[in-house]
Each structure stands twice: as C-alpha cells, then as structure tokens.
Coordinates of C-alpha atoms in Angstrom, one line a residue:
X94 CA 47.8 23.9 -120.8
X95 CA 50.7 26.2 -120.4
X96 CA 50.4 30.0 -119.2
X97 CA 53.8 31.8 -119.1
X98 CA 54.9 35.1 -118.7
X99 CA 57.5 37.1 -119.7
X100 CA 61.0 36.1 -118.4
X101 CA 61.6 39.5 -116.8
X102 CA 58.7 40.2 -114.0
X103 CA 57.9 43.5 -113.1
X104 CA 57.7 42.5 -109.5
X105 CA 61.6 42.5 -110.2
X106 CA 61.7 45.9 -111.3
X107 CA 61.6 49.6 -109.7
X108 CA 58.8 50.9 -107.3
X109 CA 57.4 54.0 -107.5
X110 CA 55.1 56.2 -106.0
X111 CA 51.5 57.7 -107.0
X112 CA 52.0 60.6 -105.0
X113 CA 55.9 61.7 -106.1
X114 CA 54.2 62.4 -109.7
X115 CA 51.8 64.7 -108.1
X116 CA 48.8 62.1 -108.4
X117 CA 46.2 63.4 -106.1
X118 CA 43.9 60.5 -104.0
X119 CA 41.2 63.4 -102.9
X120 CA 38.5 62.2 -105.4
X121 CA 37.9 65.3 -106.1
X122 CA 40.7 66.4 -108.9
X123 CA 41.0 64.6 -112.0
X124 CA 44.5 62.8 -112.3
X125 CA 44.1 61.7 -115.8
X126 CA 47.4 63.7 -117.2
X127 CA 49.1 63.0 -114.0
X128 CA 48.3 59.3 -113.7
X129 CA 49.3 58.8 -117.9
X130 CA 52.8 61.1 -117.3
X131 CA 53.7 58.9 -114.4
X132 CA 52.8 55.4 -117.1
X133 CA 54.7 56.8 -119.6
X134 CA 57.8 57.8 -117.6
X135 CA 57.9 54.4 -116.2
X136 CA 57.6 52.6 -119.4
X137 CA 60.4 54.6 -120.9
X138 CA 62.6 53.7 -117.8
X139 CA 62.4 50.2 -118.4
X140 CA 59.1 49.9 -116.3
X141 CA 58.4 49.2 -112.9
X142 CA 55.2 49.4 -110.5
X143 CA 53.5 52.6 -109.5
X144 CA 51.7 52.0 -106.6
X145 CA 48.7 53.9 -105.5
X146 CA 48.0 54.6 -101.4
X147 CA 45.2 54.4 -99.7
X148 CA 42.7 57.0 -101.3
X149 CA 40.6 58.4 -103.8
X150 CA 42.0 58.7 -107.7
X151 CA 39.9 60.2 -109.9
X152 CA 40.7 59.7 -113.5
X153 CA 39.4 59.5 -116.9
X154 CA 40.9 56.4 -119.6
X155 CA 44.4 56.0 -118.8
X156 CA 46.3 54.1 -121.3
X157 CA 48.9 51.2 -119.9
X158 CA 52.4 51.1 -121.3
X159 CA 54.5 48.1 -121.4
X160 CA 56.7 46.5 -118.5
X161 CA 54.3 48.9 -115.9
X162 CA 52.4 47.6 -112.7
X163 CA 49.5 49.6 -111.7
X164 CA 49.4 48.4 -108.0
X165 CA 46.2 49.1 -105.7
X166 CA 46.9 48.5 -101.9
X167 CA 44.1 48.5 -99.6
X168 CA 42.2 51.9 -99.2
X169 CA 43.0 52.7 -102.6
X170 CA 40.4 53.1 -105.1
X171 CA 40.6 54.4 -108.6
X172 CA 37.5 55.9 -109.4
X173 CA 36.6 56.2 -113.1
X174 CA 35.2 60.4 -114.3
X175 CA 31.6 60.6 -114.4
X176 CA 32.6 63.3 -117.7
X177 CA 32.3 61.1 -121.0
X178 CA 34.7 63.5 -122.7
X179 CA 37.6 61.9 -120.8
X180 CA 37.2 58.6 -122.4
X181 CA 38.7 58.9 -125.8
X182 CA 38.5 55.8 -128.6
X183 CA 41.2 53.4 -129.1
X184 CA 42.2 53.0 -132.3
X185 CA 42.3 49.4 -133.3
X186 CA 43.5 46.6 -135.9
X187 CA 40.5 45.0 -137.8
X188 CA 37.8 47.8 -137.7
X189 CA 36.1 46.4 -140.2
X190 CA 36.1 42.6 -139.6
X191 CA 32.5 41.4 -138.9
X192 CA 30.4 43.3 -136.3
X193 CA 33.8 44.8 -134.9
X194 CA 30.9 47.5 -134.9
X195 CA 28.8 46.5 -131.5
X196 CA 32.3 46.7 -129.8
X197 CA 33.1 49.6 -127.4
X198 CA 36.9 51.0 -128.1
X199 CA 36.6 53.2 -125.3
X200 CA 37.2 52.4 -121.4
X201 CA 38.8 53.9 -118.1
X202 CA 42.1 51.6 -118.9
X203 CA 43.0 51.1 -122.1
X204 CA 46.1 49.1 -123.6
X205 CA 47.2 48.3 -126.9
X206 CA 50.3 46.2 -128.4
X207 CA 51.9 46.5 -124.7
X208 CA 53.8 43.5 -123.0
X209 CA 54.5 42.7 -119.7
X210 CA 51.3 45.1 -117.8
X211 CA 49.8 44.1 -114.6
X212 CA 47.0 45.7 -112.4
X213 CA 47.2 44.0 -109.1
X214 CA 46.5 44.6 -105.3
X215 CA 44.1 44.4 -102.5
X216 CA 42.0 48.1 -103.8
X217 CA 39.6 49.0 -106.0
X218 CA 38.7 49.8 -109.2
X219 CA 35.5 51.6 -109.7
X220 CA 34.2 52.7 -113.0
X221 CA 31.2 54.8 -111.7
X222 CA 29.1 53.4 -114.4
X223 CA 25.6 54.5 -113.8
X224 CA 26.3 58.0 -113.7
X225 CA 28.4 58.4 -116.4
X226 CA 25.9 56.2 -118.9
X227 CA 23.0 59.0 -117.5
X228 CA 25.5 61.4 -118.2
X229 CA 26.1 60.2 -122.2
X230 CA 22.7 59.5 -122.1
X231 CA 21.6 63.4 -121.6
X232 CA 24.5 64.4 -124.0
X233 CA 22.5 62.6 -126.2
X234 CA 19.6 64.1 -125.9
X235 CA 21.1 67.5 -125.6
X236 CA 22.6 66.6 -129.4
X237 CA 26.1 67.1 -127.7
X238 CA 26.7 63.6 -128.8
X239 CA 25.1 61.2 -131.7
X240 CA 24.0 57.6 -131.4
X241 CA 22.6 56.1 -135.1
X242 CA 22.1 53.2 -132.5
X243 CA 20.7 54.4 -129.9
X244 CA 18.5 51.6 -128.0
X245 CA 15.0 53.1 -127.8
X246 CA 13.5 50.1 -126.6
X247 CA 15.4 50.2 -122.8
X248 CA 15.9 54.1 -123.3
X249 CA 19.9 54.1 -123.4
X250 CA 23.0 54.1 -125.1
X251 CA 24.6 51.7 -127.2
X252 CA 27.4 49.5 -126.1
X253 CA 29.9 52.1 -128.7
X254 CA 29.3 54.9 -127.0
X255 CA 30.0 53.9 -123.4
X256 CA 33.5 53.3 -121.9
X257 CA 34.0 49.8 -120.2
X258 CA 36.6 49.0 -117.2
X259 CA 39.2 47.7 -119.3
X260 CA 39.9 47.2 -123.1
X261 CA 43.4 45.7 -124.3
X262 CA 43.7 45.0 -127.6
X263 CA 47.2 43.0 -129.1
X264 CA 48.6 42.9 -125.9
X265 CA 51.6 39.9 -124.5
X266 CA 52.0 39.4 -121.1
X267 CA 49.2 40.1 -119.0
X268 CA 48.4 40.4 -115.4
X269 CA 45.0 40.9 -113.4
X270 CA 45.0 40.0 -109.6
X271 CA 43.1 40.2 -107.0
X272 CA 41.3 43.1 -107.2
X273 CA 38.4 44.8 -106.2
X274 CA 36.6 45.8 -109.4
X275 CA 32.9 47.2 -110.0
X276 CA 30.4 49.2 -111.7
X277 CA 31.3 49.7 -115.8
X278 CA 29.1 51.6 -117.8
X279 CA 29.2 48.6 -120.7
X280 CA 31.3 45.2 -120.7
X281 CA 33.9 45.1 -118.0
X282 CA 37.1 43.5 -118.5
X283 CA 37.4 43.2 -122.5
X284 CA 40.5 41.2 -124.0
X285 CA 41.1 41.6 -127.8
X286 CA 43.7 39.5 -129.8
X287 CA 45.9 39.3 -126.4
X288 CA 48.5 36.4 -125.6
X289 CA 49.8 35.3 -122.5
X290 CA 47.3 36.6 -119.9
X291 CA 46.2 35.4 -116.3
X292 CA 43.1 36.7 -114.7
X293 CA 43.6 35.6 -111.1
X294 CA 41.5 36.3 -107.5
X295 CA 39.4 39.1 -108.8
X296 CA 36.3 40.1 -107.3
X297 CA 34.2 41.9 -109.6
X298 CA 30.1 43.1 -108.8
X299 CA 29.4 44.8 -113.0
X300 CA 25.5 45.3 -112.6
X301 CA 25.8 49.1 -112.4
X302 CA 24.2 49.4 -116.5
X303 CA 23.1 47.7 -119.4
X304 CA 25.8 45.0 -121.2
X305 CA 27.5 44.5 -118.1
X306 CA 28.9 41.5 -118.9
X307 CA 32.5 40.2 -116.5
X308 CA 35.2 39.3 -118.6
X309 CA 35.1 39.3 -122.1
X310 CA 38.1 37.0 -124.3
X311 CA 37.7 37.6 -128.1
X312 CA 40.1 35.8 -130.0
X313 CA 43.0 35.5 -127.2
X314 CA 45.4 32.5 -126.7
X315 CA 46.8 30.6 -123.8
X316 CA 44.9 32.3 -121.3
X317 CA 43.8 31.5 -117.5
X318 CA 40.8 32.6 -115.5
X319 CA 41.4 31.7 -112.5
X320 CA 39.5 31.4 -108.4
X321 CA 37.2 34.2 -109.7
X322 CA 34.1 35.7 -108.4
X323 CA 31.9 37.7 -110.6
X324 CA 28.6 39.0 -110.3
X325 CA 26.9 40.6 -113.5
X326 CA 23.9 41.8 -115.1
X327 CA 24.7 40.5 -118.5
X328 CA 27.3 37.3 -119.2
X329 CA 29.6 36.3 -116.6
X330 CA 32.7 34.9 -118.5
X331 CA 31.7 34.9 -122.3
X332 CA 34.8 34.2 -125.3
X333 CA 33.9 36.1 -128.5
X334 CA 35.4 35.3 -131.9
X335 CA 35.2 38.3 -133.8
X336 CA 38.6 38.0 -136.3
X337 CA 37.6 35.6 -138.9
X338 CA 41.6 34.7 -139.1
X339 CA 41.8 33.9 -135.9
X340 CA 40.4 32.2 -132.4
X341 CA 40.5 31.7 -128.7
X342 CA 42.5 28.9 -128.0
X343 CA 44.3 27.6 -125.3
X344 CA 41.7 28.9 -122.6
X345 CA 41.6 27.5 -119.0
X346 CA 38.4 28.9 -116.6
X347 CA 38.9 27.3 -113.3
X348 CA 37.5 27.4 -109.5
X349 CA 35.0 30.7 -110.6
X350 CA 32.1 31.9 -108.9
X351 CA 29.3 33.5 -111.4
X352 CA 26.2 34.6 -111.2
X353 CA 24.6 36.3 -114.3
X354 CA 21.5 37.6 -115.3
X355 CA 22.6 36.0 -118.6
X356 CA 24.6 33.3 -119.0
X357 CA 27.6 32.0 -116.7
X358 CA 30.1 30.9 -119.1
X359 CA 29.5 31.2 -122.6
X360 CA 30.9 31.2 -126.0
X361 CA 30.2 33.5 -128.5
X362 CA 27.8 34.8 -130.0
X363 CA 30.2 36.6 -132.3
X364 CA 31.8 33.4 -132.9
X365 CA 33.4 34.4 -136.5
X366 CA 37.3 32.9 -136.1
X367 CA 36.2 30.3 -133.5
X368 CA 37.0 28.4 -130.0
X369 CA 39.2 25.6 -129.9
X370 CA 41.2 23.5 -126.5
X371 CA 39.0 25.3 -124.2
X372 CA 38.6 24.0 -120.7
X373 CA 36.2 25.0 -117.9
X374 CA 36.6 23.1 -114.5
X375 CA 35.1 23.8 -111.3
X376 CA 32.6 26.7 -112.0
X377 CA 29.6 27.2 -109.3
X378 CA 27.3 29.0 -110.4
X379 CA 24.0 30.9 -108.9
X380 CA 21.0 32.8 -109.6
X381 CA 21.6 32.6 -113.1
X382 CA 19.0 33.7 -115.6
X383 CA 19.9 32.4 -118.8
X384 CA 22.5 28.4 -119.4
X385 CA 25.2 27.8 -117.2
X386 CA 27.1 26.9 -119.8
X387 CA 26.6 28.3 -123.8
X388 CA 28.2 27.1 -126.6
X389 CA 27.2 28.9 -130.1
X390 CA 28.9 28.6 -133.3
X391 CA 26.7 30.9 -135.6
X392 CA 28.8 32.9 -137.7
X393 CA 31.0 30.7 -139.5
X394 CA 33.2 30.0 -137.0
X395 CA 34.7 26.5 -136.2
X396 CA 34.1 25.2 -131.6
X397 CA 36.3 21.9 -131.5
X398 CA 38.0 20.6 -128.3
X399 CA 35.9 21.9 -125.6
X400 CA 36.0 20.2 -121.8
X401 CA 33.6 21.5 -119.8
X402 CA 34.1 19.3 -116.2
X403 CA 32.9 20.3 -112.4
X404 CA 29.5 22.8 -113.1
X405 CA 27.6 23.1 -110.2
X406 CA 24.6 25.6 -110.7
X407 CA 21.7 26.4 -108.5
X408 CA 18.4 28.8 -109.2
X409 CA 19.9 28.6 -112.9
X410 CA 17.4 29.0 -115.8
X411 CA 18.6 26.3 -118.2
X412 CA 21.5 24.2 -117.7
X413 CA 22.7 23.4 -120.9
X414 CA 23.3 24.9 -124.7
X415 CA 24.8 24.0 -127.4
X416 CA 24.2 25.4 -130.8
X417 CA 25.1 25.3 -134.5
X418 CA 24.1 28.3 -136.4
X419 CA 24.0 30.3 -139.8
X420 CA 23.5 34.0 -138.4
X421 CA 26.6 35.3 -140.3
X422 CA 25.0 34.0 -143.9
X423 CA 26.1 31.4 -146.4
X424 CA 29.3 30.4 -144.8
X425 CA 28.7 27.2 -142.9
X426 CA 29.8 27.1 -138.9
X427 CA 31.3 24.2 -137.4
X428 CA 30.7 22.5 -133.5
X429 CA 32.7 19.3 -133.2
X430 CA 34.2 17.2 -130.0
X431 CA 32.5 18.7 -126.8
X432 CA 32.5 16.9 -123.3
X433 CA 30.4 18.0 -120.6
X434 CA 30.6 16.2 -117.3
X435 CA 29.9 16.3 -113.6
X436 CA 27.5 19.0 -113.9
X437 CA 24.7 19.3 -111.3
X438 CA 21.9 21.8 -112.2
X439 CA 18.9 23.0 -110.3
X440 CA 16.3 24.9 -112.7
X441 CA 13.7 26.8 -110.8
X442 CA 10.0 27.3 -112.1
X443 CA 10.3 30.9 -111.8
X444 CA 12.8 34.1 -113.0
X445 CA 16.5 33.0 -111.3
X446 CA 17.6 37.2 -111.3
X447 CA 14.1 38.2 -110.0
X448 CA 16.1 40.1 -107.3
X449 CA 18.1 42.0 -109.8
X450 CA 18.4 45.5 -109.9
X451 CA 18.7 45.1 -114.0
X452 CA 17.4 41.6 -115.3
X453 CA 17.6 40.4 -118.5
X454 CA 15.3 40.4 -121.4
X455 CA 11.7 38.6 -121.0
X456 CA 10.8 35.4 -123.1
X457 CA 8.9 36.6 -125.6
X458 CA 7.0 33.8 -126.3
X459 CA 4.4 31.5 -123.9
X460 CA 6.6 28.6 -123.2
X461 CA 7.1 26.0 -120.1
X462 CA 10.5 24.8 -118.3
X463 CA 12.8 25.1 -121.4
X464 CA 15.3 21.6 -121.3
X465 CA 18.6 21.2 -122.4
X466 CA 19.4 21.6 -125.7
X467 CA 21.6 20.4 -128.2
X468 CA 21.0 21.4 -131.6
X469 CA 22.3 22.0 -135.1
X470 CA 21.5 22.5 -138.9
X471 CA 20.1 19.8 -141.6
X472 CA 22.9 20.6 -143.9
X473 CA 25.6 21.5 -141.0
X474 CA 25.5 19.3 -137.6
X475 CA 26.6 19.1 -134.6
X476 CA 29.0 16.5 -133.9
X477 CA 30.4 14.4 -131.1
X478 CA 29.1 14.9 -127.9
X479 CA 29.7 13.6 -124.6
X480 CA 27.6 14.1 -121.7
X481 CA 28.5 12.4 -118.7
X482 CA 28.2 12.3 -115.0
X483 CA 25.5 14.7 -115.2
X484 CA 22.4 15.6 -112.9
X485 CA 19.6 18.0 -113.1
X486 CA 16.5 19.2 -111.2
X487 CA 13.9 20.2 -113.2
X488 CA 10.7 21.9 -112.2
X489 CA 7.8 20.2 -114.0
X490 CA 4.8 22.0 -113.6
X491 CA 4.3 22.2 -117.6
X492 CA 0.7 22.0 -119.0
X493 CA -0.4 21.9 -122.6
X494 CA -2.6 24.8 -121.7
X495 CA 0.6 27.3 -121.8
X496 CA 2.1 25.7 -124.8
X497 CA 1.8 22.3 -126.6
X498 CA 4.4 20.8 -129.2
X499 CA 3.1 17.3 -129.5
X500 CA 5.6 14.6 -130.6
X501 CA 3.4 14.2 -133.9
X502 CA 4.6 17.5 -135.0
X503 CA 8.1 18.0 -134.2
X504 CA 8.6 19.7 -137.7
X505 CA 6.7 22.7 -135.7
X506 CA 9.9 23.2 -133.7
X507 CA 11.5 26.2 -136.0
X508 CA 15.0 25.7 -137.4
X509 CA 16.0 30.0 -136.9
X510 CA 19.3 29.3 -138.6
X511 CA 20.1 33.1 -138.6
X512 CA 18.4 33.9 -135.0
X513 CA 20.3 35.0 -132.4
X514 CA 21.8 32.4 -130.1
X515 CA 19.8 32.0 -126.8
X516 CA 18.1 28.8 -124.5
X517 CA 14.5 30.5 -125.3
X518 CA 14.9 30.9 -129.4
X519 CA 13.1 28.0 -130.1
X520 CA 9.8 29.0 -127.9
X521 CA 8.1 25.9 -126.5
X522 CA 10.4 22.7 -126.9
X523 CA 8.7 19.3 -126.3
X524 CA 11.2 17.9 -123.8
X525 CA 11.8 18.6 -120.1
X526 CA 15.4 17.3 -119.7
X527 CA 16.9 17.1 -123.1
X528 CA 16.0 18.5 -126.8
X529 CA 18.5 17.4 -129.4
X530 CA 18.2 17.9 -133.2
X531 CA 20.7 17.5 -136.2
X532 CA 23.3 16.0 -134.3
X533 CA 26.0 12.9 -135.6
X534 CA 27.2 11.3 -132.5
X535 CA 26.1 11.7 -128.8
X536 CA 26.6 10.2 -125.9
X537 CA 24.5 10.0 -122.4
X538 CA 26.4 8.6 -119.6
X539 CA 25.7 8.5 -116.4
X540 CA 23.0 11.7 -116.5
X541 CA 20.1 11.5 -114.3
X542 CA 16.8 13.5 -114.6
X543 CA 14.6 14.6 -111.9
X544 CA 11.1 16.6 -111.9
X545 CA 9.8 18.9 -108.8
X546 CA 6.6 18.5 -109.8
X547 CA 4.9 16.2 -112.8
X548 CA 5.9 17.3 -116.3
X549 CA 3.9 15.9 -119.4
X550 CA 6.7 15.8 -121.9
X551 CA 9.4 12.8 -122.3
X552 CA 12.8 13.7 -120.6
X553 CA 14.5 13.0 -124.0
X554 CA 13.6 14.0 -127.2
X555 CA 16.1 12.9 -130.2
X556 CA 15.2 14.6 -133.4
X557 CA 16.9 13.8 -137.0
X558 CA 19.9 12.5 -134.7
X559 CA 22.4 9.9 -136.1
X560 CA 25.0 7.6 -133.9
X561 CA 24.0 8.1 -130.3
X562 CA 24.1 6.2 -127.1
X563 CA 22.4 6.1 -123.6
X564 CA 24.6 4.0 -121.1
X565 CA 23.3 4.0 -117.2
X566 CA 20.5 6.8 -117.6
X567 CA 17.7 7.5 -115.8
X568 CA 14.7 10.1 -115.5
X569 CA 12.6 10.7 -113.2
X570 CA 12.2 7.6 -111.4
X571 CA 14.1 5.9 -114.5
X572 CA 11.1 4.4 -116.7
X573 CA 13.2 4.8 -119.6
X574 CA 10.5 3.6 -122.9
X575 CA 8.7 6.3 -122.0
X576 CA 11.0 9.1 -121.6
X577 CA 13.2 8.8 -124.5
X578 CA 11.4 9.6 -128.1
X579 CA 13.5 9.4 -130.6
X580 CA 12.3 10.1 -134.4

C-alpha cells in the first residue's frame, strides 16, 4: 500500500510567524480573524508554515488553505471558543446522499478541496468541548438555537449542532503529526472524500462529550493511521461509507493504541459506498466496552479485502464482529474475503469502561458473556472468512437463569436485518466463543478458546452455515464433540 504526498513539501517552503500577524497567545482574545488572515495570506504566497509559540490561542473554526502548515511547538496550545456562534457550517458536496444528515459540518478546523495542509508539532490542540456543548445546550433551551433532534433521552445536543476538532472534506495531501489533541464537543478528527492523507504520532484523549469518537475516514483513499494513541468515549478509529458512489479504500491502521467506550476499530455503520483493501496491523487495545474489531455492511454497501493481523485486546467487551445487514432497505449489502489473525482477546465478566467519566449505552436486554459473532442474511451472506492464529479468554459464569437460548430453538435468535449494527443486537446468543449464521465459507485455524469460569453453552455454534472448516482448534480444555454444534 502506497501513501504519497505531494511532490512539493511544505517543510520546503517559507516560515512564518503567529505573532508577526498580530495573533495573540494570552487565551484570553479571540484570534479567529487573525489566525484565518494569516492562512489566507500564506496560501496566496504559495504557502508555507505558520508556526505558533509557546502560548495560549484562542480561536473559533479556522478554515485551512492549501500548501499551509499550522505548526504547534511545545507550550503552544490552540484552544477552541467556548461561544457556538464562532463555529460556522461548511458547506459541502453530497448533502443529500444517505444520512449525510447525522454528520456535523461544523468544527474548530475546517478544510475543504485544499491540497498539500499539515497540522504538526509537539503542542496542543484543545477543543474545550464540554463547555461549549453546555453552552449550545442552554442556547437551546433559551430558543437562541433549534434542534428538531435534540436527544432527550441523554439531555443534549445532536451531533449537527456541535462543532468537532477537525472536518476536511475533498481534500489531497494531508498531514497530521504528532500532536497533542483533546476534548471535542462531537467526533474529533473527521475525514470526508480526502486522498492522500497520513495520520502519524498523535496523541489524542476525546471523552470530553457525547459522540466522541477519534478519527473518523468516510469514504477516503490511500490513507495511513499510523503509531497512534487514542482514548475515546465513543469509537476509537471507525471508517464510514456515506457516498453511495464511492468507498474507503486503500486504508492502512498500524501500531495504534485505543481504548473506547465503544468499539476500537470499526467499520461503518454508515456503510453506503463501502470498504475495500483495508488493513489493520498491530492494534493493542484496552478497556474497551463494545468489539475490538467491527465490521458492518448494512446499508447497501459492498466490505471485500479486509486484513485484520496483530489485535491484542484486554478488559475488551467482545472480541469479534462481523455483520451483514439490510438497515438502508431493499438494496442488498455485500461482506466478502475477510482475514482475521493473531488476535488475543481477554473479555471480562463485567462493564470494560466502568471507570469512564461518559460510558456507553447499557444492554438493554438480560443476556450473559456475548461470543463472537459472525453473521449474515438468508437471502444475502457473508462470505469467506478466515480466522486464524486466534486466542480468547472468556469469562463463563453464564446461567440459564439470566437468559436461555437452547440449541433446540436456534430459530429464537432474531434475524434484525434493519437494526442497528452492535455485539449486543441479538440479546442472548447460545455460544460462548463463536456464534456464526448465514455464512458460505469459513475457516478456524489455529483459534483456541478458554473459559474463567464454567460456561453452559458450546464454544461454537454454526447456524444455516455452508463450506466451513476447523483445522488445529481447541476450547476450553479442547473436547471438541461437545463444543461445536453445528445445524
């Protein structure tokens, strides 16, 4: 997989200073006009970095221009306005493809159809999130604003009305490295239709608000996430497929540290174009509440090609899911051609994020240690799967007295074609290690199964499944008749 850049670095170009445009590093006077006059000039130059000193830069969005460097040294911390009137809406291509809708167009640095932009440096980033959700949150209230949306069930905004870190939409040629970033009021670091990017060394804690996912790629090619560590209340590094004409592709995640009150890496939901030669390599992941890896095709949307190789997760809620959906309607999604191997999962009995300030949504229904699943449609299945070199730790602990699917009545697992995509949809599930349904052509290689504590359920359970294979497997002490049921 090949990354490039354009020919003509900006490292190569002109350097100029924050404080000869007058920008102010007091944190106490807005630089917004200052900042965005300084952008612009350099842009029109021929571009160049504009490097910010140690200090305090207050600032609503800023918008970045092409061939321009926005570097951070050490001290220096931009610091997003807690005033929602300085985040204005970006104006982009495809409003009204799919559920464009539940997308925020606003953030504190915006670009759009720029090439050759960089934000780089050993400083900061902060998008004093908290406050300025509380503060659109009492606009709301006050009727200064309107929400149709507005979430009444966790007393707070929609995503659309609050500003995340970054939003770049059609951009070529992009650079993100090393830096210090935290605290969004929605998704962090959003990537829309962009080409050409590198995410490299970042550090980023996003747990400040609701929908504080890490790093967000929606239909982006040859892209690398790169020696990443990310701490989030909602997904850590998730690739969204919103464009129905078009798809990530070409994506490398490598050497990442996550942990998530969702899920670590995942794909989709919004998985309308699709995912396609995607790798993720060397991911550790930790206190993790949701799968350390997700891969959903639900909304017509085509996942083929997918490596996933070197997962190690511990105090992570569910290791594994794959699914094959119809949540977008009549037009049929496709998963095809997924590896997963060396992965070594520990699943605790208990809530992974119980220490979190914000934790996701509970289970709603009574359920025990939810396995692995790998699952798809009657009329639309999953297809060629490879799992291999793969160990997990379950807890056991399960009792028919919490909930009870007996392998007489698998038919009393749901289907939920249209339900949203999650490790839980299914409520109780009679395996412990695997549940797979609706799949032609799987392979278990290598995977080994171990309980905590005694679980009544097989560790396999193979449901309406055609073409599959167990080679060198073994569960819980590796009495294999009685913990594979296949139907």
């Amino acid at each position: 997989m090949i990354v490039c850049l354009s020919s003509v670095t900006i490292s190569q170009a002109k350097d100029y200073e924050a404080g000869a445009f007058g920008i102010l590093g007091d944190g106490m006077v807005v630089c917004t006009h200052t900042i965005q006059h300084a952008i612009d000039k350099i842009s029109a130059k021929g571009g160049g970095r504009l490097i910010f000193r140690p200090g305090r830069y207050l600032t609503g969005s800023i918008v970045l221009k092409s061939g321009v460097e926005l570097h951070f040294e050490q001290g220096a911390t931009l610091l997003g306005s807690t005033n929602p009137m300085d985040y204005p809406r970006l104006e982009v291509s495809g409003e009204g493809d799919c559920a464009r809708q539940d997308n925020s167009k606003m953030a504190l640095i915006l670009a759009q159809d720029a090439e050759n932009i960089a934000l780089t440096g050993q400083g900061c980033i902060d998008g004093n999130g908290l406050q300025l959700a509380l503060n659109i949150d009492s606009l709301i209230h006050e009727g200064v604003l309107t929400d149709p949306h507005y979430n009444t069930r966790r007393n707070r905004p929609n995503e659309t009305m609050r500003p995340k870190l970054f939003f770049f939409s059609g951009c070529k040629d992009v650079r993100v490295t090393e830096l210090q970033l935290r605290n969004s009021a929605c998704w962090g670091l959003s990537f829309d239709l962009c080409r050409e990017m590198v995410i490299d060394g970042i550090k980023f804690v996003n747990r400040a608000y609701w929908n504080n996912d890490g790093i967000d790629v929606t239909d982006c090619q040859q892209v690398r996430i790169s020696n990443c560590n990310i701490n989030t209340a909602d997904d850590g590094i998730c690739l969204k497929s919103y464009h129905a004409d078009s798809c990530c592709d070409s994506i490398l995640i490598d050497n990442c540290a996550i942990a998530s009150s969702a899920c670590a890496v995942k794909f989709g939901t919004a998985s309308w174009g699709g995912f396609k030669h995607i790798k993720v390599t060397n991911i550790r992941v930790k206190d993790t509440f949701r799968s350390a890896i997700a891969i959903e095709s639900v909304d017509g949307g085509v996942i083929d090609d997918v490596l996933i190789d070197g997962i190690t997760a511990i105090n992570t809620g569910n290791a594994i899911f794959v699914r094959l959906g119809t949540r977008a309607g009549q037009h049929p999604s496709q998963l095809r051609n997924v590896v997963i191997r060396n992965l070594y999962c520990e699943v605790p009995f208990g809530r992974p994020d119980i220490d979190y300030d914000l934790r996701g949504p509970e289970v709603n229904e009574f359920h025990n240690p939810f396995p692995s699943s790998i699952t798809g449609l009657p009329e639309h299945r999953v297809e060629n799967v490879l799992i291999e070199h793969v160990e997990i730790v379950a807890p056991g602990r399960a009792t028919r007295g919490m909930a009870y699917v007996p392998l007489s009545r698998l038919s009393a697992v749901p289907e939920r074609a249209e339900q949203y995509p999650e490790f839980s949809m299914f409520g109780e599930l009679p395996a412990w290690g695997f549940y797979v349904r609706h799949v032609n052509g799987i392979r278990f290689r290598d995977v080994r199964l171990r309980l905590k504590d005694t679980d009544f359920r097989p560790a396999f359970v193979l449901d309406d499944v055609k073409d599959f294979d167990f080679q060198d497997v073994q569960a819980d002490g590796g009495d294999n008749d009685k913990n594979i049921f296949i139907r």
